[in-house]
C-alpha positions in Angstrom: -16.7 27.5 -49.1 -14.7 29.6 -46.8 -17.7 30.6 -44.7 -18.8 27.0 -44.4 -15.3 26.0 -43.2 -15.3 28.8 -40.6 -18.8 27.9 -39.4 -17.7 24.3 -38.7 -14.7 25.5 -36.8 -16.8 27.9 -34.8 -19.4 25.2 -34.0 -16.7 22.8 -32.9 -15.0 25.4 -30.6 -18.4 26.3 -29.1 -19.2 22.7 -28.5 -15.8 22.2 -26.7 -16.5 25.3 -24.6 -20.0 24.0 -23.6 -18.5 20.7 -22.3 -15.8 22.6 -20.3 -18.2 25.0 -18.8 -20.5 22.2 -17.5 -21.1 22.8 -13.8 -19.1 20.7 -11.4 -21.0 18.9 -8.8 -19.9 19.0 -5.1 -17.5 16.1 -4.4 -18.7 13.4 -2.0 -17.4 9.9 -1.0 -19.5 6.8 -0.7 -19.8 5.1 1.7 -19.3 8.0 4.1 -18.5 5.6 7.0 -16.8 2.3 6.8 -15.8 -0.3 9.4 -13.0 -2.8 8.6 -11.3 -5.6 10.4 -7.5 -5.1 10.4 -6.2 -6.6 7.2 -9.4 -6.3 5.2 -10.1 -4.0 2.3 -13.0 -2.0 0.8 -13.4 0.4 -2.1 -14.6 4.0 -1.8 -16.0 5.9 -4.7 -16.0 9.6 -5.4 -19.2 11.1 -6.7 -17.5 12.9 -9.6 -16.3 10.3 -12.0 -15.7 12.9 -14.8 -12.5 14.2 -13.1 -9.5 12.6 -11.4 -9.4 12.7 -7.6 -6.4 12.0 -5.4 -7.0 9.8 -2.4 -5.3 10.5 1.0 -5.5 9.0 4.5 -5.3 11.1 7.6 -3.6 8.2 9.4 -1.8 5.7 7.2 -0.8 3.7 10.3 -4.5 2.9 10.8 -5.9 2.8 7.2 -4.2 3.2 3.9 -5.8 4.1 0.5 -4.5 3.7 -3.0 -5.2 6.0 -5.9 -8.2 3.9 -7.0 -9.9 4.4 -3.6 -9.1 0.9 -2.2 -8.9 1.2 1.6 -6.9 -1.3 3.7 -7.3 -1.6 7.5 -3.9 -1.7 9.1 -4.3 -1.4 12.9 -7.3 -0.7 15.2 -8.3 3.0 15.4 -10.1 5.7 13.3 -9.0 7.6 10.3 -10.4 9.9 7.6 -9.9 9.1 4.0 -10.1 12.1 1.7 -10.9 12.4 -2.0 -9.3 15.6 -3.3 -10.2 17.4 -6.6 -8.5 20.7 -6.9 -9.7 22.9 -4.1 -12.7 20.6 -3.4 -12.5 17.6 -1.1 -14.7 15.1 0.7 -14.0 12.4 3.3 -15.1 9.1 4.7 -14.7 8.1 8.3 -12.9 4.7 8.6 -13.0 2.6 11.8 -10.6 -0.3 11.9 -11.3 -3.0 14.5 -9.2 -5.9 15.6 -9.8 -9.4 14.4 -12.2 -11.1 16.8 -12.3 -14.8 17.3 -15.8 -15.7 18.6 -16.7 -18.9 20.3 -15.7 -20.9 23.4 -12.3 -22.5 23.5 -11.8 -26.1 24.7 -9.2 -27.3 27.1 -7.0 -30.4 26.7 -6.8 -32.6 28.7 -10.4 -32.2 29.8 -9.8 -33.1 33.5 -6.6 -33.3 35.6 -5.8 -35.4 38.7 -2.6 -34.5 40.5 -0.7 -35.0 43.8 0.2 -31.9 45.8 3.4 -30.4 44.3 2.8 -31.9 40.8 2.3 -29.9 37.6 0.3 -30.5 34.5 0.5 -28.8 31.1 -2.8 -27.8 29.6 -3.8 -26.2 26.3 -6.7 -24.0 25.3 -7.7 -25.0 21.8 -9.1 -22.1 19.8 -12.2 -22.1 17.7 -10.4 -20.1 15.0 -6.8 -19.8 13.7 -5.5 -17.5 16.5 -7.0 -17.2 19.9 -5.3 -16.3 23.2 -6.8 -17.4 26.5 -7.0 -15.7 29.9 -6.3 -18.4 32.5 -7.7 -18.5 36.0 -8.1 -20.9 38.9 -11.3 -21.0 41.0 -9.4 -22.0 44.1 -5.8 -20.9 44.2 -5.3 -22.7 47.6 -5.8 -26.0 45.8 -4.2 -25.3 42.4 -2.8 -22.3 40.5 -2.6 -21.8 36.8 0.1 -19.8 34.9 -0.1 -18.9 31.3 3.1 -20.0 29.4 2.5 -18.5 26.0 1.4 -20.2 22.8 2.1 -23.4 20.9 0.9 -22.9 17.3 -2.5 -21.3 17.7 -3.1 -22.8 21.2 -2.7 -21.0 24.5 -0.5 -23.0 26.9 -0.6 -23.0 30.7 0.8 -25.0 33.6 -1.3 -26.0 36.6 0.5 -26.5 39.9 -1.2 -28.6 42.6 -0.9 -27.1 46.1 -3.1 -29.1 48.5 -5.9 -31.7 48.4 -9.2 -30.6 47.0 -10.8 -29.6 43.7 -10.4 -26.4 41.7 -12.0 -25.3 38.5 -9.5 -24.0 35.9 -11.0 -21.7 33.3 -9.7 -20.5 29.9 -11.5 -17.4 28.6 -11.3 -16.3 25.0 -9.2 -13.1 25.1 -11.2 -11.6 22.2 -14.6 -12.3 23.9 -14.3 -13.0 27.7 -17.9 -14.2 27.8 -16.7 -17.3 25.9 -14.9 -19.8 28.2 -14.1 -23.4 28.9 -13.4 -25.0 32.2 -11.9 -28.2 33.6 -11.9 -29.8 37.0 -8.5 -30.2 38.7 -8.5 -32.8 41.5 -5.5 -32.7 44.0 -5.1 -35.8 46.2 
């Protein structure tokens, strides 16, 4: 009986040694590149699920990562997120982009008639929750437009009439300047 008992112990120890001596695969991270909008999250995975990896960000002000591989975009820029296992490591390239609001704004009121010297307040209404506008007048001798900040999610401007004529006032989406809205300003 003693030999049988020793044999079992020997087999058990040999079995434990076989598992511990299993070759470790090189560490990799998937996906290897990731693009996020600031505020969004995505999960990275390490190729070796048998051992624990520690996650690190090269630039936590741009992208953070928790110990489960969940990456959060903080501010626009690029960062590397590393999975570290002992002396082995692998990384993913993270690009954080700003939130972009696509689409043309609209302007309220849609047309303005003024006397020289008068002013009118106009608003660029966004197509999403936050959108700033870049304001411009097509003829500054007739009317000038000056941005005055925001009201809620709208961009506000004041038009000042200078002399008789017609000018086109345009509000361009600050996130995508190819998207714009225009109104006619008539000065009498």
